[in-house]
Coordinates of C-alpha atoms in Angstrom, one line a residue:
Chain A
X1 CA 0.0 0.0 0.0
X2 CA 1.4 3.0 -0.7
X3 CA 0.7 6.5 0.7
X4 CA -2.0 8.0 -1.6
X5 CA -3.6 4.8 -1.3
X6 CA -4.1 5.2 2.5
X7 CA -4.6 8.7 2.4
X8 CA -7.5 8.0 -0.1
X9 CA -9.2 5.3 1.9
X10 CA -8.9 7.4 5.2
X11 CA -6.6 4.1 6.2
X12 CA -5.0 5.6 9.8
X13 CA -8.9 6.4 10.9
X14 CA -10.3 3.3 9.6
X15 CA -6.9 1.3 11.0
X16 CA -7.8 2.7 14.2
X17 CA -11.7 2.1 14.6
X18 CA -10.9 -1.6 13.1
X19 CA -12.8 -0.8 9.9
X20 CA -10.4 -2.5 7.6
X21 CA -10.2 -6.0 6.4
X22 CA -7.3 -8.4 7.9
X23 CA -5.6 -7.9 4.5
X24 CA -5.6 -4.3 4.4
X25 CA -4.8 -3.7 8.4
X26 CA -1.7 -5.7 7.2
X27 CA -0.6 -3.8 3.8
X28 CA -0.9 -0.9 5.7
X29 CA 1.1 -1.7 8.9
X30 CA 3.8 -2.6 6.2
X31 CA 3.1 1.1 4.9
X32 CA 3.3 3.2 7.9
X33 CA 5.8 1.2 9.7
X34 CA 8.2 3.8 7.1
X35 CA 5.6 6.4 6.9
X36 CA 6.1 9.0 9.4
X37 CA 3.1 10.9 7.9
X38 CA 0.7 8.1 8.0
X39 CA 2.4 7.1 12.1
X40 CA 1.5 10.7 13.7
X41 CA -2.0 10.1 11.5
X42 CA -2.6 7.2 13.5
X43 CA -1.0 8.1 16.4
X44 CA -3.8 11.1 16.6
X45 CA -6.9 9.3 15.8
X46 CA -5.5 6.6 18.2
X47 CA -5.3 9.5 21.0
X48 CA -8.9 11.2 19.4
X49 CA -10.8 7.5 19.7
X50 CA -9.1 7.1 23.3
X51 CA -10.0 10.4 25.0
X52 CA -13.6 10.7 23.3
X53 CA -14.3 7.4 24.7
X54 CA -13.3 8.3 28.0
X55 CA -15.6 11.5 27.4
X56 CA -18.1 9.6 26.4
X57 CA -17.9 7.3 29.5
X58 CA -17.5 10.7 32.1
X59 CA -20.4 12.1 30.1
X60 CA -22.6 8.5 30.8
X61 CA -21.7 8.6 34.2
X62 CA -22.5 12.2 35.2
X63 CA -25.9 11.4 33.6
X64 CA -26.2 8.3 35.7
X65 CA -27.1 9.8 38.6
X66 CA -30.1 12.4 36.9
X67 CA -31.7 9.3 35.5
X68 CA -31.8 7.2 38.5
X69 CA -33.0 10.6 40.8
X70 CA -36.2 11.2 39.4
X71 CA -36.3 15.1 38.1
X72 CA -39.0 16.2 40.2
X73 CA -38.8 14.9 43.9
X74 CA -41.9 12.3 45.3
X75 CA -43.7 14.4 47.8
X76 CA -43.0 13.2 51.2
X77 CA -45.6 11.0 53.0
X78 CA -47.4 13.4 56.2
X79 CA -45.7 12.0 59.2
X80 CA -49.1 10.1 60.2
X81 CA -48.7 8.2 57.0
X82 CA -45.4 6.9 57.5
X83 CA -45.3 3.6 58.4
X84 CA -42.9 3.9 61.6
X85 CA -45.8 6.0 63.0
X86 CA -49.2 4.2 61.2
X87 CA -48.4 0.8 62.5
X88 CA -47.7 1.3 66.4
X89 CA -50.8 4.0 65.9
X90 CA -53.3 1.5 64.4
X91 CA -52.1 -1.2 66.7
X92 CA -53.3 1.3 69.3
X93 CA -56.0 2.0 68.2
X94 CA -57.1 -1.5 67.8
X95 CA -56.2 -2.4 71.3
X96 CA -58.5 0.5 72.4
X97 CA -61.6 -0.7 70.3
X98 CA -60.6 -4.1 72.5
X99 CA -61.0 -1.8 75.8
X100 CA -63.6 0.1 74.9
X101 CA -65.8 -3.7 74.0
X102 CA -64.8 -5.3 77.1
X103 CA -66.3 -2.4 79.3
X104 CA -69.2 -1.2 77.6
X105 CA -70.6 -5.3 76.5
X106 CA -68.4 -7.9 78.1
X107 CA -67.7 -6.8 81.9
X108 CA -71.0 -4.9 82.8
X109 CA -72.7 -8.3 81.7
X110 CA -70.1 -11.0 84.0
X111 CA -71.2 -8.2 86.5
X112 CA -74.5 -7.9 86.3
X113 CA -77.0 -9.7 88.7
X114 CA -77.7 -13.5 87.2
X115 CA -81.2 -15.6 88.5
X116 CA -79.2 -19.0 89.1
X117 CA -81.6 -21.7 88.6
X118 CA -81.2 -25.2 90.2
X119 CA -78.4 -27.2 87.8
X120 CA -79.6 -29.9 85.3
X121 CA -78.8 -33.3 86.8
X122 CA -77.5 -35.3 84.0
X123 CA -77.1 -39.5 85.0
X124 CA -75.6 -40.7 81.6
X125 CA -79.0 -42.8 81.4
X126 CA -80.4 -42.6 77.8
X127 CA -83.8 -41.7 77.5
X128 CA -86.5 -40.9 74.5
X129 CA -87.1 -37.5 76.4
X130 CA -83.7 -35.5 77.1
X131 CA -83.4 -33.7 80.0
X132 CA -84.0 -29.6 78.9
X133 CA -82.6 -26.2 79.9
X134 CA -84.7 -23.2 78.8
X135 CA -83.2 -21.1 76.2
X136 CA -80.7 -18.3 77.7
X137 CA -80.7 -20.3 81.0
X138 CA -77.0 -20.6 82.9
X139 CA -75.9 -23.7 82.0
X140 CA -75.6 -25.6 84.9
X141 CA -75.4 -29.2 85.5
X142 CA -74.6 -31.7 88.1
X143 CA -73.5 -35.4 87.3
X144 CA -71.8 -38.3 89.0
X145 CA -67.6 -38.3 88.9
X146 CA -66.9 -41.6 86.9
X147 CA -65.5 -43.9 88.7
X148 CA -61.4 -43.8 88.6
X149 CA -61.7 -39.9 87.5
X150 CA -58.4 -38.5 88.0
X151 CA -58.4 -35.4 90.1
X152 CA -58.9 -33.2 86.9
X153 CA -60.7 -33.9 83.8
X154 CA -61.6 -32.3 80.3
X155 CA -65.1 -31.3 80.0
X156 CA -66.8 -30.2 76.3
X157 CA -70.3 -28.6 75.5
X158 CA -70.7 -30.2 72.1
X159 CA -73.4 -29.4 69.0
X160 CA -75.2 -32.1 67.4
X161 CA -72.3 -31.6 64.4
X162 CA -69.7 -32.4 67.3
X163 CA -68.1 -28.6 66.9
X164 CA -66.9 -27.8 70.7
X165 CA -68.7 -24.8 72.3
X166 CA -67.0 -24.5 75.2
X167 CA -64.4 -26.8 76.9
X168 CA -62.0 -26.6 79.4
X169 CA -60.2 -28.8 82.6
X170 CA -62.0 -28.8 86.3
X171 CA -61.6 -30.3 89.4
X172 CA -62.8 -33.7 90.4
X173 CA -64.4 -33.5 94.0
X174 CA -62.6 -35.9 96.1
X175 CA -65.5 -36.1 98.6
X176 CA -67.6 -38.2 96.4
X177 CA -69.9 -35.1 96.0
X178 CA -70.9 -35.2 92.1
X179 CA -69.5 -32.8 89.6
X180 CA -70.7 -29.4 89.2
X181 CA -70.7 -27.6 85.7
X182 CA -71.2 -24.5 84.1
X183 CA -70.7 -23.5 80.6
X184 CA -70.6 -19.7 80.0
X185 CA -72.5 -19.6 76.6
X186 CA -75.8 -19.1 75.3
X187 CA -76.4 -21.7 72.5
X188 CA -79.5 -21.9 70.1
X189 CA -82.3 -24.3 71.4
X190 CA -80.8 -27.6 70.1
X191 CA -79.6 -30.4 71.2
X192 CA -75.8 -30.8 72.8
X193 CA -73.7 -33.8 74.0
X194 CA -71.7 -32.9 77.4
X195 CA -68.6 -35.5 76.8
X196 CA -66.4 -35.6 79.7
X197 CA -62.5 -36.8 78.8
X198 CA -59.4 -38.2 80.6
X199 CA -56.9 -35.9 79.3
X200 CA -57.4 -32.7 76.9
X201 CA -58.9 -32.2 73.8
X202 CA -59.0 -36.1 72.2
X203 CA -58.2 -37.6 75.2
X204 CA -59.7 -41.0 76.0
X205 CA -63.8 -40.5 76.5
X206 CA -65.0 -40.9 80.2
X207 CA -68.7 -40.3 79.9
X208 CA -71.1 -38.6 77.4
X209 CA -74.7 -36.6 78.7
X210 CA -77.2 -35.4 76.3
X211 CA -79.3 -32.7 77.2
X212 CA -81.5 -30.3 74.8
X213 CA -82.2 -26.5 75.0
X214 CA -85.4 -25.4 74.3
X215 CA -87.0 -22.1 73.3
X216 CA -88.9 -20.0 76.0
X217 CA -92.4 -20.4 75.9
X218 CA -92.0 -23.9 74.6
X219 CA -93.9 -26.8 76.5
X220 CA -91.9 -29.5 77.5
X221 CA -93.0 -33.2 76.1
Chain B
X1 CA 4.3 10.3 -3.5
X2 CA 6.1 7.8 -0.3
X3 CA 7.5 9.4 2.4
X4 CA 10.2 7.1 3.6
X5 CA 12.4 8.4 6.6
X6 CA 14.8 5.6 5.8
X7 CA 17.9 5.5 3.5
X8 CA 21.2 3.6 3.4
X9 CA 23.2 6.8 5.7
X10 CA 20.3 6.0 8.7
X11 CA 21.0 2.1 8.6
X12 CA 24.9 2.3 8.6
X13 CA 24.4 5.3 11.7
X14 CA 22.4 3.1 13.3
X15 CA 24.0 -0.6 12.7
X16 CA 27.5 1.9 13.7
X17 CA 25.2 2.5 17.4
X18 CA 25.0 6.1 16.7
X19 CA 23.3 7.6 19.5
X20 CA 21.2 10.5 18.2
X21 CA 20.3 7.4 15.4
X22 CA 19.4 5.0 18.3
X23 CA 17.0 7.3 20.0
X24 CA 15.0 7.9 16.9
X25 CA 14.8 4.2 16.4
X26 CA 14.1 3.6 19.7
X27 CA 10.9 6.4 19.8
X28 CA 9.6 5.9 16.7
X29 CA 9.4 2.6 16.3
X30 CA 8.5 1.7 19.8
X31 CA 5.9 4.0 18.7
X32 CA 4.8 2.1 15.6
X33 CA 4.9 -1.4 17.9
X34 CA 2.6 0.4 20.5
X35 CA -0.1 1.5 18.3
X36 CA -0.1 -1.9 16.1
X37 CA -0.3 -4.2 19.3
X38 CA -3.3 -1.6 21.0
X39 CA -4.6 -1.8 17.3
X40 CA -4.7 -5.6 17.7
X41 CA -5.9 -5.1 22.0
X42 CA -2.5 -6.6 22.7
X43 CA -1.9 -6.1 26.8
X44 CA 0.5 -3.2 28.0
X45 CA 2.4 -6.1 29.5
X46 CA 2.9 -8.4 26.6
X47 CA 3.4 -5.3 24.4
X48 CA 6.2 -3.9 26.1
X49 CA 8.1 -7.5 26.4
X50 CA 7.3 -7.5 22.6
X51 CA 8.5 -4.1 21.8
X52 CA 11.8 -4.7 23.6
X53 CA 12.3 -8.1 22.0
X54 CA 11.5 -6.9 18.6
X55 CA 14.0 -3.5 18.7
X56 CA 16.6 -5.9 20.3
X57 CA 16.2 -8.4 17.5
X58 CA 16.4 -5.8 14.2
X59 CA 19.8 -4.7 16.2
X60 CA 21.2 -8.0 16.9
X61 CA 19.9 -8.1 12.7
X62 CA 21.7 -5.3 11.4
X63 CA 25.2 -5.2 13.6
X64 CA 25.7 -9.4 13.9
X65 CA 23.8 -10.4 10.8
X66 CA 23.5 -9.7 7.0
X67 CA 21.9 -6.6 7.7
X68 CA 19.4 -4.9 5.6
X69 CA 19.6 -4.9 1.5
X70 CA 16.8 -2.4 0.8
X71 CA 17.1 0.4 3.6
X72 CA 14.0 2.7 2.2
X73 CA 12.3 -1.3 3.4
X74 CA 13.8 -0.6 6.5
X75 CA 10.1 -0.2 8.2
X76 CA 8.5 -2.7 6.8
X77 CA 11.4 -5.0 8.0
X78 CA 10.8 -4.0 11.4
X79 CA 7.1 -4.4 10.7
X80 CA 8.2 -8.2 9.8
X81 CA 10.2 -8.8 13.2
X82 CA 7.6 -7.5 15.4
X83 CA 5.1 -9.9 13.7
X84 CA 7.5 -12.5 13.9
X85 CA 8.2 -12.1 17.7
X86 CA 4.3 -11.4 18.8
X87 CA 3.3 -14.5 17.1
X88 CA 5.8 -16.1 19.4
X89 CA 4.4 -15.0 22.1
X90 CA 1.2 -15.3 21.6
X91 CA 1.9 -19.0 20.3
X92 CA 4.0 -19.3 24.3
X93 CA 0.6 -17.9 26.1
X94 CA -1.5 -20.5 24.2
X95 CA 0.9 -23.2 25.5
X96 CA 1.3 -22.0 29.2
X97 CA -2.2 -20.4 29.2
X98 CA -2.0 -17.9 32.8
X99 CA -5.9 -18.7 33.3
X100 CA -7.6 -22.2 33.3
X101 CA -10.9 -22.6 31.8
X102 CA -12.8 -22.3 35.4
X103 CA -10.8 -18.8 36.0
X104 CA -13.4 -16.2 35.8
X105 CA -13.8 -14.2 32.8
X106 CA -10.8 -11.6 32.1
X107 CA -11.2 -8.2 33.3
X108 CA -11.9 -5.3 30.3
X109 CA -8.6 -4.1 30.1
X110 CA -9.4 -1.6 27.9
X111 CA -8.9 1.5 30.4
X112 CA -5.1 0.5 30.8
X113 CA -5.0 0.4 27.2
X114 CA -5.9 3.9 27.0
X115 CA -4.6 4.9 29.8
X116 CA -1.5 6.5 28.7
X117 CA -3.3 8.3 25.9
X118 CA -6.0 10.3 27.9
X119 CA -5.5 13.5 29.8
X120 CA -7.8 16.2 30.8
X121 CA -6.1 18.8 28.0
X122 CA -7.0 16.1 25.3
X123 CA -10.2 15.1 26.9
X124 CA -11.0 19.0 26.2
X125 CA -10.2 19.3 23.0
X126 CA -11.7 15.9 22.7
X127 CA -15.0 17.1 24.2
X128 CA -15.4 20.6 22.4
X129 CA -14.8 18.8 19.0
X130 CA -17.6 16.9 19.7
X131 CA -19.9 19.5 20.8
X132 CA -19.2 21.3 17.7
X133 CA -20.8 18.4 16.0
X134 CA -24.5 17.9 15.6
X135 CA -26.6 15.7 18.0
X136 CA -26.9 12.7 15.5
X137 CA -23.3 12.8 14.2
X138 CA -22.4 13.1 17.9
X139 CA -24.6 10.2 18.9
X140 CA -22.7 8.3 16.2
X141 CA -19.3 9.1 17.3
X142 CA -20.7 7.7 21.0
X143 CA -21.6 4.8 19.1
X144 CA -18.5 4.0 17.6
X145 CA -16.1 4.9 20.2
X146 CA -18.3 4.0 23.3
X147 CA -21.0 1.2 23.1
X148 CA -18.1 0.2 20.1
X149 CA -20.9 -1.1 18.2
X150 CA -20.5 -3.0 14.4
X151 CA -20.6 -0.7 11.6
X152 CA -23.1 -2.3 9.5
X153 CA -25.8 -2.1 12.6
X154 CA -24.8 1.8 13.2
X155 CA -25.5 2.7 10.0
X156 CA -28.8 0.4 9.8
X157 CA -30.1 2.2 12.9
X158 CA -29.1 5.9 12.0
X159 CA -29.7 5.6 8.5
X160 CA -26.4 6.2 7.0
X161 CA -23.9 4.7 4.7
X162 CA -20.1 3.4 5.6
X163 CA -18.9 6.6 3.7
X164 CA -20.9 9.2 5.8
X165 CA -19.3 7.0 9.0
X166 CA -15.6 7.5 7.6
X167 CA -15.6 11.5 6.5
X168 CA -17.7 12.1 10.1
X169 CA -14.9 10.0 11.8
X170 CA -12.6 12.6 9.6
X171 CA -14.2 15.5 10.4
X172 CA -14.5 15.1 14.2
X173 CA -10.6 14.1 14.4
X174 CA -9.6 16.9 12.5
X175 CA -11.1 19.1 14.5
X176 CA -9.2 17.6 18.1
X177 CA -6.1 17.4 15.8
X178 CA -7.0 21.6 14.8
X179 CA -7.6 22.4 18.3
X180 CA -4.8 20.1 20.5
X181 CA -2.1 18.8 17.7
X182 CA -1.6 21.4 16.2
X183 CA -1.1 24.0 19.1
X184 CA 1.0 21.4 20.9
X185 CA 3.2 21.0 17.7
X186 CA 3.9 24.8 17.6
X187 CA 4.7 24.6 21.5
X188 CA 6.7 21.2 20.6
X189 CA 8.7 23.5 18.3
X190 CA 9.0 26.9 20.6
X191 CA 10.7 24.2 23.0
X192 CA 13.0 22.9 20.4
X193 CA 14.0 26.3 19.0
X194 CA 14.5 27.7 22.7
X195 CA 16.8 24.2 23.5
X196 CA 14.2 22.0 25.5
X197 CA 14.5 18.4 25.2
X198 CA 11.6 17.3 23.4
X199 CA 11.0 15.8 20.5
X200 CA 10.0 17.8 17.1
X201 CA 6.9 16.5 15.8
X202 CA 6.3 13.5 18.7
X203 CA 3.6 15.5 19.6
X204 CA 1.5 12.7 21.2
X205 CA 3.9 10.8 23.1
X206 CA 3.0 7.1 23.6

């Protein structure tokens, strides 16, 4: 190659940006080995292509940060809405509500004067007719210990579906006297299955007592 | 028209260790080896180990062999050594390979490579040539010299043809050489008439 040949094809550029072919990178390394004109010319675009990539790359970097910050700042959140203040403030809040049910509904009722009638006595006998409590009555019943009771048992208030609406462990009297329950709830009139239990929840089954509930008003069979 | 800094008084000066001879040898074509091996993405390391072994070798050539029978050749001959000498080591790196195949992947070494060519002066002159340019030729530049996309795909996606590429790659570097080169060749000449120690015309010093 010789140096009007290079010169025409714009070889030092082209040498530079690796636009020529194998072939013609070669011819012309063999040219401006000896050619100090065509050396400085690819000494400069060698120095041009190097410093306008590092402009190129300050330039991306500077405009880095602008894209990833958004031009016009979020609004910040009122301090109420931020969640290191709205969490603790509803959990408050909630726990208040709690308060707030317990003594207007829950206490002044526990504290209110209750007529206790006489408790159901329930034998484990089975009968056509089950012994009945009156709707909204406590529910109050006396039965026998089984025999070999240990000193505390599990007793469950049971629907006719066998969901458990009230259970819980008491005492065994020792004195032979029989066994005294209440069951804080108000069922619908229906029928329920007392079942009393060894141990808790699915423990071995001591005794079972049916007893119905029956609307006010209703006449008994 | 050739323009051939070589003749048959250079070669005996310099097979006869002329010093003045010796250090033009020594800059210009350790010059010429550096910017064919970063041509080729050749390491700094391996380029320097080839650059001595390929000056050492036309020496060795011209003072303890037949020396040289065509001395306005004389570039293309070193041309020929230096090709000789990197294909040995790049044939020696393939045989004792520095990274197995589990290594992880090699580090862009591109910044070193460039390295000893950027400096903020340039990078200005660099810069306002560009911004004398027009957005889309600018944004073509960045694709060249920056994402370093292929040709063929810049000039599907802006529209242009490989001409257009080469006189706008023209144009921009004539405008850093009109704004740094030259004004750094006049300085480079001040110096030399006042008795500095720099070298006429070297005006980018690799």
């Amino acid at each position: 190659m010789d140096h009007e040949t290079a010169k025409q094809m714009n070889a030092p550029e082209r040498y530079v940006t690796g636009d020529l072919s194998d072939a013609a990178r070669d011819e012309f390394e063999e040219h401006f080995a000896g050619c100090t004109l065509c050396l400085d010319e690819v000494s400069t675009a060698t120095a041009f292509a190097a410093n306008a990539r590092a402009v190129f790359r300050d330039r991306a970097a500077a405009a880095v940060p602008a894209a990833v910050t958004p031009a016009i700042p979020l609004p910040a959140r009122p301090w109420f809405l931020r969640w290191n203040f709205a969490i603790p403030a509803l959990a408050a809040a909630a726990l208040a509500l709690f308060a707030v049910y317990q003594n207007t509904v829950t206490l002044p009722g526990l504290r209110a004067p209750q007529s206790f009638m006489a408790a159901v006595v329930l034998d484990g006998t089975t009968r056509a007719a089950l012994p009945q409590v009156p709707a909204n009555a406590p529910l109050r019943f006396q039965m026998a210990a089984p025999a070999g009771s240990p000193a505390r048992i599990w007793a469950e208030l049971a629907d006719e579906s066998g969901r458990v609406l009230s259970a819980g462990e008491v005492g065994v009297p020792s004195n032979g006297e029989p066994l005294d329950l209440y069951f804080p709830v108000h069922p619908e009139p229906n029928r329920y299955t007392i079942i009393l239990r060894a141990e808790k929840a699915g423990g071995t089954e001591i005794s079972r007592n049916r007893f119905e509930i029956i609307a006010q008003g209703a006449s008994k069979p | 028209m050739e323009f051939h800094a070589f003749d048959a008084d250079y070669i005996q000066k310099l097979t006869a260790a002329d010093p003045e001879t010796e250090s033009h040898f020594s800059a210009y074509f350790g010059k010429f080896i550096f910017l064919k091996l970063r041509a080729r993405r050749i390491s700094p390391e391996m380029a320097e180990d080839v650059r001595q072994e390929t000056l050492l070798r036309v020496l060795k050539a011209l003072r303890q062999g037949s020396g040289i029978q065509q001395p306005e050749r004389f570039g293309s001959f070193v041309n020929t050594v230096c090709n000789n000498v990197l294909l040995e080591f790049l044939h020696k790196q393939s045989r004792h390979p520095l990274l197995d195949e589990d290594a992880p992947e090699r580090a862009d070494d591109r910044v070193d490579l460039d390295a000893p060519l950027v400096n903020e002066q340039r990078k200005r002159a660099v810069a306002k040539a560009l911004d004398e340019l027009a957005d889309r030729d600018r944004e073509i530049l960045r694709l060249v010299f920056f994402e370093e996309m292929d040709r063929s795909e810049i000039c599907r996606r802006m529209s242009i043809d490989g001409e257009y590429l080469r006189v706008l790659l023209h144009r921009a570097k004539s405008r850093f050489e009109a704004a740094y080169v030259r004004k750094n060749r006049v300085f480079g000449l001040m110096m030399a008439l006042f008795g500095c120690n720099v070298l006429p015309g070297c005006f980018i010093t690799v």
